[in-house]
C-alpha positions as YAML, in Angstrom:
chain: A
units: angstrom
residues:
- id: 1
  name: UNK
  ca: [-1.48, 24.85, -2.14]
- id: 2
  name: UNK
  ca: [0.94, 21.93, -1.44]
- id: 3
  name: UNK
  ca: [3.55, 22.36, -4.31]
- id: 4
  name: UNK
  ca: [6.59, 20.03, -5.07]
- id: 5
  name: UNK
  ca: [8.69, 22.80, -4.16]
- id: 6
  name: UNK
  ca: [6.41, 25.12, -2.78]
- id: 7
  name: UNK
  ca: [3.70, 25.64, 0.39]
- id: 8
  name: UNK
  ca: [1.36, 28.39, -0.54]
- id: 9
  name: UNK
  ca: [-1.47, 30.28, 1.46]
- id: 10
  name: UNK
  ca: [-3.43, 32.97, -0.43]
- id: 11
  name: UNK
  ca: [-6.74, 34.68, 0.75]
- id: 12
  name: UNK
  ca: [-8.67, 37.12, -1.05]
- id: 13
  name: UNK
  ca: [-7.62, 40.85, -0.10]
- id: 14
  name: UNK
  ca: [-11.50, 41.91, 0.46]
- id: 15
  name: UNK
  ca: [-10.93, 39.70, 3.72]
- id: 16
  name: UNK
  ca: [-8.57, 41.62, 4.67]
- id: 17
  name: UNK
  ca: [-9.69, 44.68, 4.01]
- id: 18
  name: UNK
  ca: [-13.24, 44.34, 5.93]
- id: 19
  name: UNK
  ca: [-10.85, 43.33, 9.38]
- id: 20
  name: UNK
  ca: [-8.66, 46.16, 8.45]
- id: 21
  name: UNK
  ca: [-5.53, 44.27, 8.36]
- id: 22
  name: UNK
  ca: [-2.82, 46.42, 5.90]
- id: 23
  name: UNK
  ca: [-0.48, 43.64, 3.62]
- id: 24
  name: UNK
  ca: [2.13, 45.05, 5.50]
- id: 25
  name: UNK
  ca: [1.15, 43.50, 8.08]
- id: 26
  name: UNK
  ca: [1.20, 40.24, 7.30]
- id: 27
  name: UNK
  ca: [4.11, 37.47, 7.87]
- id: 28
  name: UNK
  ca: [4.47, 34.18, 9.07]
- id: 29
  name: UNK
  ca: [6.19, 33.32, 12.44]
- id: 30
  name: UNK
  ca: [9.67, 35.02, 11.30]
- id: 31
  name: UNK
  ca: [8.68, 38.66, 10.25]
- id: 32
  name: UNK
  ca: [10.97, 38.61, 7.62]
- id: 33
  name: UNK
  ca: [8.76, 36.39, 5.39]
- id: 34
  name: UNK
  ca: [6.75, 39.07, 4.47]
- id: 35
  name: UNK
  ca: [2.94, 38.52, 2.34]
- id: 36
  name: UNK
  ca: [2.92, 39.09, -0.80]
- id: 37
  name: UNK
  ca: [-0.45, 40.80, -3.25]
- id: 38
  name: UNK
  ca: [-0.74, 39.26, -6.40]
- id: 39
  name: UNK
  ca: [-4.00, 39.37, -8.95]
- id: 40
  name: UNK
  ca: [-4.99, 36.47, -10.60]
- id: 41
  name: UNK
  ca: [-7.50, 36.76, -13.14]
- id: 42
  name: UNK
  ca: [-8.71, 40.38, -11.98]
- id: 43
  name: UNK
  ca: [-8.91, 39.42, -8.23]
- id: 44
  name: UNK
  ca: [-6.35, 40.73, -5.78]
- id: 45
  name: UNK
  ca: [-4.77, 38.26, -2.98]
- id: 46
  name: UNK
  ca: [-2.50, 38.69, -0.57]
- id: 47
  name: UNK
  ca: [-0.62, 35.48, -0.36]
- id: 48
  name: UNK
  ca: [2.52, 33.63, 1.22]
- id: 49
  name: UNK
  ca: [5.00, 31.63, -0.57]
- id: 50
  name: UNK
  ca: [7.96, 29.54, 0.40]
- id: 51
  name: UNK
  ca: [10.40, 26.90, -0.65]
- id: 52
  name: UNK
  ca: [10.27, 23.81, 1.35]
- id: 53
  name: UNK
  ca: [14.46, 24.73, 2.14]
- id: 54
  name: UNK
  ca: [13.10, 28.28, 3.67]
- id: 55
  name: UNK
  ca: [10.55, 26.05, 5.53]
- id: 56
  name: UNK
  ca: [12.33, 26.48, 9.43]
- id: 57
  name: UNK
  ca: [13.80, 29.87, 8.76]
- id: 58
  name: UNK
  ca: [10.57, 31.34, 7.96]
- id: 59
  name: UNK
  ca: [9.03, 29.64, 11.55]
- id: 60
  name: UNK
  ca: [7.69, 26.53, 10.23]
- id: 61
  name: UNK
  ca: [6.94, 23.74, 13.27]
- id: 62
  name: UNK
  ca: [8.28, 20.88, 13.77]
- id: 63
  name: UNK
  ca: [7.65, 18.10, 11.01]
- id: 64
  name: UNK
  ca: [5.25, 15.89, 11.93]
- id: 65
  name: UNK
  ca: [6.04, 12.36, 10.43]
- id: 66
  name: UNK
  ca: [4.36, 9.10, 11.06]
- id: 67
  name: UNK
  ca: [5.12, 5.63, 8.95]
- id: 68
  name: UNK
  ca: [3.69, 7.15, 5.48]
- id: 69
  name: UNK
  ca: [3.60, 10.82, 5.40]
- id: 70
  name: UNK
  ca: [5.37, 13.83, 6.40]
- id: 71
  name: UNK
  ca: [3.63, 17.32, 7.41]
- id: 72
  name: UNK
  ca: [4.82, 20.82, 7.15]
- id: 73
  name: UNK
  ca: [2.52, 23.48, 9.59]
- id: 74
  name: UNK
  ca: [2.92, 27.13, 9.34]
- id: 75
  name: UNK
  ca: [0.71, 30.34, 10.33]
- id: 76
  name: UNK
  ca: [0.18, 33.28, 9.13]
- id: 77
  name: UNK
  ca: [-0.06, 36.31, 11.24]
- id: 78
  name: UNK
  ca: [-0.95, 40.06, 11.50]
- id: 79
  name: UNK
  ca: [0.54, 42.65, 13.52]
- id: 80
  name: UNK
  ca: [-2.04, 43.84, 16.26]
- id: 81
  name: UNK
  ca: [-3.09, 47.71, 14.96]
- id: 82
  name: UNK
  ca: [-2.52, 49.78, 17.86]
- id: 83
  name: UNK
  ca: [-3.87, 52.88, 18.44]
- id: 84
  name: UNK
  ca: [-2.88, 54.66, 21.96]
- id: 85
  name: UNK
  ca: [-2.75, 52.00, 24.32]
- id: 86
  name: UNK
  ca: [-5.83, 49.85, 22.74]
- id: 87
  name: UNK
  ca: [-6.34, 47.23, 20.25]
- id: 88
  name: UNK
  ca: [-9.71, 47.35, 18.41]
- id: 89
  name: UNK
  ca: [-9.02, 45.57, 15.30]
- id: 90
  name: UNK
  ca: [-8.88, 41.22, 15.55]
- id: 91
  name: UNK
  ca: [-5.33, 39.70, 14.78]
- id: 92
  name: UNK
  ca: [-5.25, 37.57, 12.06]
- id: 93
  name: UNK
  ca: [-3.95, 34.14, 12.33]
- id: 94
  name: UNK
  ca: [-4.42, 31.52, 9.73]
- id: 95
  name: UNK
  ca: [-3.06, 28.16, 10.16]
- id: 96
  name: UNK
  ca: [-2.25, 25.43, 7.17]
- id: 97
  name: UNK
  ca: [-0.87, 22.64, 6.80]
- id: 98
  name: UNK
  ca: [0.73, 20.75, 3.60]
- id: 99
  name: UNK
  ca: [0.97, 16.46, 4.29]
- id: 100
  name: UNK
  ca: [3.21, 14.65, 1.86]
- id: 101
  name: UNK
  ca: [3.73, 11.19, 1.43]
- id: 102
  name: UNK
  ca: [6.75, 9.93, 3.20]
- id: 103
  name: UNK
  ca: [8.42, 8.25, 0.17]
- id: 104
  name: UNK
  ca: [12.53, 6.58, 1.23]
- id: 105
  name: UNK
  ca: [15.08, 5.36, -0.67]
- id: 106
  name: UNK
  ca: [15.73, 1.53, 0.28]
- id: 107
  name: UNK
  ca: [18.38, 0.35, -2.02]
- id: 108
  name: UNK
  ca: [21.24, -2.61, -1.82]
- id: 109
  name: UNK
  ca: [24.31, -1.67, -3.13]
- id: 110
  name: UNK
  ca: [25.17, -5.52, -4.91]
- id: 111
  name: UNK
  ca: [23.05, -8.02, -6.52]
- id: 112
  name: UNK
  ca: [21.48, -11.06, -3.77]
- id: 113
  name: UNK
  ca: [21.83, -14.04, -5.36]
- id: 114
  name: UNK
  ca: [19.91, -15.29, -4.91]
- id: 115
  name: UNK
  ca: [16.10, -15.51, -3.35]
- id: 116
  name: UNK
  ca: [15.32, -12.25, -2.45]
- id: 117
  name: UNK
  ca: [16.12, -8.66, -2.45]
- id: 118
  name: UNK
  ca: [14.82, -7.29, 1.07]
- id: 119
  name: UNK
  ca: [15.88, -3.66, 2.82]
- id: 120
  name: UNK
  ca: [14.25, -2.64, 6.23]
- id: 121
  name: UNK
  ca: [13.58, 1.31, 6.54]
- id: 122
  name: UNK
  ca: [13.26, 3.07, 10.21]
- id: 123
  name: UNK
  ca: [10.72, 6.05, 10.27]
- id: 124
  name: UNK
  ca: [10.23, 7.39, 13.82]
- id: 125
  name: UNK
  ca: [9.70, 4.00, 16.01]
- id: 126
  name: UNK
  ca: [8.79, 1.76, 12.85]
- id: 127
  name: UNK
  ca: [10.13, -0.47, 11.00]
- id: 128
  name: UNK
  ca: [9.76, -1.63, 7.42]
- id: 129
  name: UNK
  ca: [10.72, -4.65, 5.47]
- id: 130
  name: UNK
  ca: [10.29, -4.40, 1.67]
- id: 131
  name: UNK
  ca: [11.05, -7.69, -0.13]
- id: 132
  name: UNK
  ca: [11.52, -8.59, -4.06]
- id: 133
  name: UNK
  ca: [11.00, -12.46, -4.44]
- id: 134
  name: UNK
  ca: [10.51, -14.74, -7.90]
- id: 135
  name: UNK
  ca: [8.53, -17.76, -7.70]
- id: 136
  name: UNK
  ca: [9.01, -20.94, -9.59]
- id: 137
  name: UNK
  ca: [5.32, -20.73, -10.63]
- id: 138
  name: UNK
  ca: [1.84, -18.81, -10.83]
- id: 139
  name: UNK
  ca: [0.78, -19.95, -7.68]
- id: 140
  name: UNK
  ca: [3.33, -18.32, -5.89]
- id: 141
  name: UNK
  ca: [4.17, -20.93, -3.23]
- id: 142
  name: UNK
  ca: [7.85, -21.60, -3.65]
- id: 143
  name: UNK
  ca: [10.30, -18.60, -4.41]
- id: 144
  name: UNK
  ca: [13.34, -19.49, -5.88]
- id: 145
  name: UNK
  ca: [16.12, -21.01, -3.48]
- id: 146
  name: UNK
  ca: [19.18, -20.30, -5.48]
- id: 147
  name: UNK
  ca: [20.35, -17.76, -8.73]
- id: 148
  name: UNK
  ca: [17.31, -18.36, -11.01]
- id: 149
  name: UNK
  ca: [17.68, -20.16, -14.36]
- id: 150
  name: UNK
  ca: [15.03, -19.79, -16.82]
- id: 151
  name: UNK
  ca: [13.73, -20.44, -20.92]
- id: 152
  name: UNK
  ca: [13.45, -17.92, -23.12]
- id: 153
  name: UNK
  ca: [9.74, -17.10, -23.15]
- id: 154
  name: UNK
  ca: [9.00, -18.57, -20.03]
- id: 155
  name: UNK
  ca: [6.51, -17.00, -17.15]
- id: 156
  name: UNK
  ca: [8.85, -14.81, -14.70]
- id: 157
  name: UNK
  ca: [6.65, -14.22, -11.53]
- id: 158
  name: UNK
  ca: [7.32, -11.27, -9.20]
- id: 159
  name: UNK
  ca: [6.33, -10.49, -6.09]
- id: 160
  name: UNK
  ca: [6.95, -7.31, -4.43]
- id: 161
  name: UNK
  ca: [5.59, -6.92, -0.58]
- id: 162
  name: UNK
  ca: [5.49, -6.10, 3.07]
- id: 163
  name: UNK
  ca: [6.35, -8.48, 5.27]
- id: 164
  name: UNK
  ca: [6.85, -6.01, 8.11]
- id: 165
  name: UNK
  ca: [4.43, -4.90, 9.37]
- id: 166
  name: UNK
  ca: [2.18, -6.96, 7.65]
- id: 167
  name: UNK
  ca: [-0.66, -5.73, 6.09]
- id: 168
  name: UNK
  ca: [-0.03, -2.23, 7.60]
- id: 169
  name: UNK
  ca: [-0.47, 0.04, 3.98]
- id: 170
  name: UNK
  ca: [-0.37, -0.14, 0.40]
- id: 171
  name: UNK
  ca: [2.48, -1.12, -1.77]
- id: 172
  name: UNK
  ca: [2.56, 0.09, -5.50]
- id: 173
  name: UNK
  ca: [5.31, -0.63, -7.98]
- id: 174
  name: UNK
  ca: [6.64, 2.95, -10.03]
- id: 175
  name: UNK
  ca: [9.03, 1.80, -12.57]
- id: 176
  name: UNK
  ca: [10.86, -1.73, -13.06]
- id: 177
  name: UNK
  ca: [13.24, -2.34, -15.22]
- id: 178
  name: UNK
  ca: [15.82, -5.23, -16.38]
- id: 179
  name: UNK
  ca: [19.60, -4.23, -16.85]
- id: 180
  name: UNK
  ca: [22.74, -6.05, -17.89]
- id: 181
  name: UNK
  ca: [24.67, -4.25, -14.98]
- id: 182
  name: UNK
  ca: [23.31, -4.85, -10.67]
- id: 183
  name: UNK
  ca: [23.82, -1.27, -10.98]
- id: 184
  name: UNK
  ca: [20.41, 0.11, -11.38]
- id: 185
  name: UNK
  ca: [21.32, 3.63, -13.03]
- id: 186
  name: UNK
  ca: [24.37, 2.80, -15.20]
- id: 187
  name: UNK
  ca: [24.84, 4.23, -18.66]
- id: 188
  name: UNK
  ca: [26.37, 0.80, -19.20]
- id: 189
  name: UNK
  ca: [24.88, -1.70, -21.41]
- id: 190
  name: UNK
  ca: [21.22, -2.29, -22.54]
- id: 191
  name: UNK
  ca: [17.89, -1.46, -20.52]
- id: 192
  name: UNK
  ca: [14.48, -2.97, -20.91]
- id: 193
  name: UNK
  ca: [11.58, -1.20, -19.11]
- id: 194
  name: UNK
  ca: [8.88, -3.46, -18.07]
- id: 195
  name: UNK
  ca: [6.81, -1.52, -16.18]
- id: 196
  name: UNK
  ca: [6.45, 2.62, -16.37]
- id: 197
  name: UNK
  ca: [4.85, 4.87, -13.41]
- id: 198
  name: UNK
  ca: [2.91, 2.22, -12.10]
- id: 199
  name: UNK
  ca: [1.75, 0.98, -16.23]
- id: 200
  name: UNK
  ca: [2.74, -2.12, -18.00]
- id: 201
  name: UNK
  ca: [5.60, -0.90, -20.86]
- id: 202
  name: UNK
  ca: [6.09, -4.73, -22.18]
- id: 203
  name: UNK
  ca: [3.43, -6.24, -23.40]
- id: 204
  name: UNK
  ca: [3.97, -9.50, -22.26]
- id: 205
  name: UNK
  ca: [3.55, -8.19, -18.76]
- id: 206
  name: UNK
  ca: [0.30, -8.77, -16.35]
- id: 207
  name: UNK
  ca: [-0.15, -8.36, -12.85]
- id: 208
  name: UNK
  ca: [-2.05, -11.36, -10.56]
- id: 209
  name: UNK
  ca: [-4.53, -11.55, -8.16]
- id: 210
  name: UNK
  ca: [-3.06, -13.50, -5.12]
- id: 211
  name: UNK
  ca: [-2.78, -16.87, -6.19]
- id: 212
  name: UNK
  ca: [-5.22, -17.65, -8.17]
- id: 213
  name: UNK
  ca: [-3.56, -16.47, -11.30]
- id: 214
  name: UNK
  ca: [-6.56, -14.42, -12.20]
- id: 215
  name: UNK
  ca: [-5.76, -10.56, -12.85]
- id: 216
  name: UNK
  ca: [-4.64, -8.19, -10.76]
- id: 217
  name: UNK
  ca: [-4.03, -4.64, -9.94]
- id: 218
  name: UNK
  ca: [-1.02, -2.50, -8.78]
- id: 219
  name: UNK
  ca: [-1.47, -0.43, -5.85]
- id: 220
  name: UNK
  ca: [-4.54, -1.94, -4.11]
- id: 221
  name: UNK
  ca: [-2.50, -4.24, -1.01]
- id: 222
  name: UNK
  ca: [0.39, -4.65, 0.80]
- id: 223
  name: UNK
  ca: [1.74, -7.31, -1.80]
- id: 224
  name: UNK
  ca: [1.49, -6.83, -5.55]
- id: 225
  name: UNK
  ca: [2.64, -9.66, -8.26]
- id: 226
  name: UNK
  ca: [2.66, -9.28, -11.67]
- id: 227
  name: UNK
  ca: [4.79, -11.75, -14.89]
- id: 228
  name: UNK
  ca: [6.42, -11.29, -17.83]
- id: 229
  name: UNK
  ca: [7.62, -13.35, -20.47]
- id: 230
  name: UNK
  ca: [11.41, -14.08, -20.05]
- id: 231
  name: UNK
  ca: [13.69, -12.10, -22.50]
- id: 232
  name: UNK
  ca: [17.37, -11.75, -23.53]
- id: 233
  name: UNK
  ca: [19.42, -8.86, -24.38]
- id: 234
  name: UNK
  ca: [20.82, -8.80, -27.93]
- id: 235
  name: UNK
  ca: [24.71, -8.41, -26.85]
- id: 236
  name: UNK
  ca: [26.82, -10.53, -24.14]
- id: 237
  name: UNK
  ca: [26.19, -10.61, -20.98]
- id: 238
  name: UNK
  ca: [22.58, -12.22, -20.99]
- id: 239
  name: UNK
  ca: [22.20, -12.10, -17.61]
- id: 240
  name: UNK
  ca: [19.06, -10.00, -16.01]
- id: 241
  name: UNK
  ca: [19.42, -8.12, -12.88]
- id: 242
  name: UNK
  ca: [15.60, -6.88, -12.29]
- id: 243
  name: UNK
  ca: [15.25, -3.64, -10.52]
- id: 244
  name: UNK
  ca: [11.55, -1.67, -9.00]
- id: 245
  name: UNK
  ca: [10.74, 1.07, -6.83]
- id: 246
  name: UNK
  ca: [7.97, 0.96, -4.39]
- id: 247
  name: UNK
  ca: [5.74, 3.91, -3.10]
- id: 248
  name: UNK
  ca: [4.03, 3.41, 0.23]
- id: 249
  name: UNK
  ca: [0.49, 4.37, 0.99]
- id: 250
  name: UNK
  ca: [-1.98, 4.74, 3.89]
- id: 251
  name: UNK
  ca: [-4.62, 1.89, 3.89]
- id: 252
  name: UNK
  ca: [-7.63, 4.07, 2.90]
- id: 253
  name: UNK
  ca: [-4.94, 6.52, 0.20]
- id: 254
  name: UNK
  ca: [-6.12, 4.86, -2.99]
- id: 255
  name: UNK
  ca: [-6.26, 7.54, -5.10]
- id: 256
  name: UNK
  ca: [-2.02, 7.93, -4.26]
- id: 257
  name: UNK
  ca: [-1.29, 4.32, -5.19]
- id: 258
  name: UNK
  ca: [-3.81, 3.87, -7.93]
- id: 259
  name: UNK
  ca: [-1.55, 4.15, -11.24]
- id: 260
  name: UNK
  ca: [-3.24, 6.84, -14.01]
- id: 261
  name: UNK
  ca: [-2.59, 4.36, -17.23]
- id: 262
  name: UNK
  ca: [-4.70, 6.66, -19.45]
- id: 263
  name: UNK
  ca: [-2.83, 9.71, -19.46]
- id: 264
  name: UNK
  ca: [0.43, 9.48, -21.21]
- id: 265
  name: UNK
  ca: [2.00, 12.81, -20.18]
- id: 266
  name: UNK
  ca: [0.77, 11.92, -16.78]
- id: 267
  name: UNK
  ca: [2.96, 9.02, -16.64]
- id: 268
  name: UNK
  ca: [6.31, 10.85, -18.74]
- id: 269
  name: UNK
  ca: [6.09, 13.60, -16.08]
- id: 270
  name: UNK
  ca: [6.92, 11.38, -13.04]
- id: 271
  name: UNK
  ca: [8.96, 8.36, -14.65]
- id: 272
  name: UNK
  ca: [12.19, 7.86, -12.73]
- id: 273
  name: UNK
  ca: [11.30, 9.77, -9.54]
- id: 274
  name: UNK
  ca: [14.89, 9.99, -7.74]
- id: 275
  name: UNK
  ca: [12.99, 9.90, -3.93]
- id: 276
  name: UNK
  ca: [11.34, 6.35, -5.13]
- id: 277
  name: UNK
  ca: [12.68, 3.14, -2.85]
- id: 278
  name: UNK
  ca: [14.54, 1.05, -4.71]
- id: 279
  name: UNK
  ca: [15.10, -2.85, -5.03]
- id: 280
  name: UNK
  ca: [17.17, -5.09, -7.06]
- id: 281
  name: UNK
  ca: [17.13, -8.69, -7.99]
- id: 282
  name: UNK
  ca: [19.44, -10.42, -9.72]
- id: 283
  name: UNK
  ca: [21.61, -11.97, -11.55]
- id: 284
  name: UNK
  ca: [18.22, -14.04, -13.45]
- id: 285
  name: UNK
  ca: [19.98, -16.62, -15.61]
- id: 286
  name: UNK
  ca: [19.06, -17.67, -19.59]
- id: 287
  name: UNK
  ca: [18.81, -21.60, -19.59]
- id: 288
  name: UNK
  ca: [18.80, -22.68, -23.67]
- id: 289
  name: UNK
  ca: [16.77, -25.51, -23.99]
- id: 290
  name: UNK
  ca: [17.71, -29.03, -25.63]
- id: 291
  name: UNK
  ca: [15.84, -28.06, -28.43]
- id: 292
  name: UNK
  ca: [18.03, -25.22, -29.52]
- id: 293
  name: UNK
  ca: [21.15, -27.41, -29.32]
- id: 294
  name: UNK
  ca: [19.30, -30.49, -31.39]
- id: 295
  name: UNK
  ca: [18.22, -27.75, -34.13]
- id: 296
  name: UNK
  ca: [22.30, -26.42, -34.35]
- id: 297
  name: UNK
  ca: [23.28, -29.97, -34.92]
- id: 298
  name: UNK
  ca: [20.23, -30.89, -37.86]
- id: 299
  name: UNK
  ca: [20.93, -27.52, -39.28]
- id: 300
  name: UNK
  ca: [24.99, -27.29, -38.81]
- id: 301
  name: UNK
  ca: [26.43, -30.18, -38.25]
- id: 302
  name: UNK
  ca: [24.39, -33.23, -40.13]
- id: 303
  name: UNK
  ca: [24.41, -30.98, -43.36]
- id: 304
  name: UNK
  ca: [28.22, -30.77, -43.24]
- id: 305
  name: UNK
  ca: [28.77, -34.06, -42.58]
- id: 306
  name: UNK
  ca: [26.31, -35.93, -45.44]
- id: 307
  name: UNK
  ca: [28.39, -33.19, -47.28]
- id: 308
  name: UNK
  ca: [31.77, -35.02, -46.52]
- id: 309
  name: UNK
  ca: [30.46, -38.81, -46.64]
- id: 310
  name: UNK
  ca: [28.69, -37.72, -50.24]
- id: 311
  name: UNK
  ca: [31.80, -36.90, -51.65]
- id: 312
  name: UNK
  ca: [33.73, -39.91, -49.92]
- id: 313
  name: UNK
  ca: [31.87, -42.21, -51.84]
- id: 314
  name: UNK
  ca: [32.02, -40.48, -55.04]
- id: 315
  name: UNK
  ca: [35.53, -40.61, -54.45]
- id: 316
  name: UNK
  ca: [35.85, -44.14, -54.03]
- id: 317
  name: UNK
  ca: [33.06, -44.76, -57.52]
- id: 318
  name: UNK
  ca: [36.03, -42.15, -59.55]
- id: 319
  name: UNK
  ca: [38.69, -44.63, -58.78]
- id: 320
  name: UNK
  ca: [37.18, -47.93, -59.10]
- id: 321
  name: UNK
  ca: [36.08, -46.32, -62.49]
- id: 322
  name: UNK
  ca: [39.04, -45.81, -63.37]
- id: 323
  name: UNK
  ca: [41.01, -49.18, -62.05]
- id: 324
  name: UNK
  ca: [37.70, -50.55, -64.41]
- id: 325
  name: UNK
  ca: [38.95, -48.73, -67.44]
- id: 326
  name: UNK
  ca: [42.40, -49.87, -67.01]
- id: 327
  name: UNK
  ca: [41.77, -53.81, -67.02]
- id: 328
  name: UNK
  ca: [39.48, -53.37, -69.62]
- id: 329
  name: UNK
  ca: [42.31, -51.27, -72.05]
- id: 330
  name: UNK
  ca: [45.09, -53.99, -70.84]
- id: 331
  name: UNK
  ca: [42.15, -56.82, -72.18]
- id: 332
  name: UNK
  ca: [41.92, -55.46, -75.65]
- id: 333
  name: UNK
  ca: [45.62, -55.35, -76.16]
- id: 334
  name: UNK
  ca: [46.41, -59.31, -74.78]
...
């Protein structure tokens, strides 16, 4: 049993039992990691269980790691039963193995502005290049070439893929997120989440099939694009910094980089996954349109001033009423 924190090997005890091998007995490489019996359910194992930290004292071999995944090998062993100077009983010796995905940090620690956010990570001989683009349009042929500026409700598209080496194994997007800070983790000002373990968390959110605009999925190449609808926060600044980690998988490991969007508590379980790579893109810029300054000046500033040339006039009607009434007293009197 490959645990998050723990490598477990259990067999049932009648095994042992019909080779004649006592529980004490029983250790892996380093005698003092002793086997354990435990009953589950009414059956009796004897079983070995470690921490992943207790993983070399206790005799584990060397990790194994290639570009996606990392493997932890350990035996466990019996004593030989001697009696006199012969051995008549077998030795145990039961190897496992526990392979876990070989998920890095890749973070920058400021905002690119603009273009791209890219890291490179070195595992063993190989190299990869991560890269976080936005494109100008759905067809994703030309990324932005300087800070983007964009409308309030307009189509953000992201890309997130592998340039190097191309094509080599999956890419799915955890968690992304838009922040007022280029620090992805402050407590500082207001978050937005747009996507959640791999699941949309903003509705205006969709993820696109190559170019073709069509939809998408998350998890299923080496490149994965998905837009939103562009947003502002509610207080100063209104500046976006956009921020996603990546999982890697092996070209036929589907079932890791296929997102499970049905089961909420499946998805609040791993959100925010400290071991995640992590990219950030930013500052994206708010552009207010024309329109919005047109409609301050019909509502604000026309109003105000047919208020002022209104009463101008009326003005000028009081007093000419009055230098009327005047001439017209000074008449009757002559």
């Amino acid at each position: 049993m490959c645990g998050r924190d723990y490598i477990t090997v259990r067999a049932l005890e009648d095994f042992f039992m019909y080779h004649n091998v006592p529980l004490e007995s029983l250790h892996l490489s380093n005698k003092s990691c002793r086997a354990q019996r435990e009953v589950i359910h009414g059956v009796p194992y004897y079983m070995s269980r470690i921490t992943k930290e207790k993983y070399l004292a206790c005799g584990g071999k060397q990790l194994e790691k290639n570009f996606t995944h990392i493997s932890y090998s350990l035996s466990l062993l019996s004593d030989p039963q001697v009696t006199g100077n012969i051995i008549r009983n077998p030795v145990i010796k039961i190897d496992y193995k526990c392979i876990y995905p070989y998920i890095r940090r890749v973070s920058l620690p400021f905002p690119v502005i603009p273009f791209s956010s890219e890291a490179v990570i070195r595992v063993d001989e190989l190299d990869a290049t991560i890269e976080l683009m936005l494109y100008t349009d759905q067809s994703y042929s030309k990324a932005y070439s300087s800070s983007p500026t964009i409308e309030l409700r307009d189509k953000v598209y992201v890309e997130v893929t592998v340039t190097e080496p191309a094509d080599f194994f999956l890419v799915r997007i955890n968690e992304c997120w838009a922040t007022q800070s280029s620090q992805p983790r402050t407590a500082e000002g207001l978050v937005h989440t747009l996507l959640m373990n791999g699941c949309v968390n903003d509705q205006t959110v969709v993820f696109l099939n190559g170019s073709t605009g069509q939809p998408g999925r998350n998890g299923d190449s080496s490149t994965v694009r998905y837009s939103f609808d562009m947003f502002r926060f509610t207080s100063t600044p209104h500046d976006l910094y956009l921020h996603c980690t990546v999982q890697l998988c092996e070209p036929d490991d589907h079932v890791s980089c296929t997102p499970n969007c049905k089961s909420i508590a499946k998805r609040e379980a791993v959100r925010a996954d400290p071991a995640l790579g992590l990219l950030s893109y930013g500052p994206i810029r708010i552009e207010m349109p024309d329109g919005a300054q047109s409609s301050v000046l019909m509502t604000v500033v026309l109003p105000v001033a047919a208020v002022w040339t209104v009463g101008f006039f009326l003005i000028i009607l009081i007093t000419m009423a009055k230098a009327g009434s005047r001439r017209l007293a000074q008449t009757e009197e002559h």
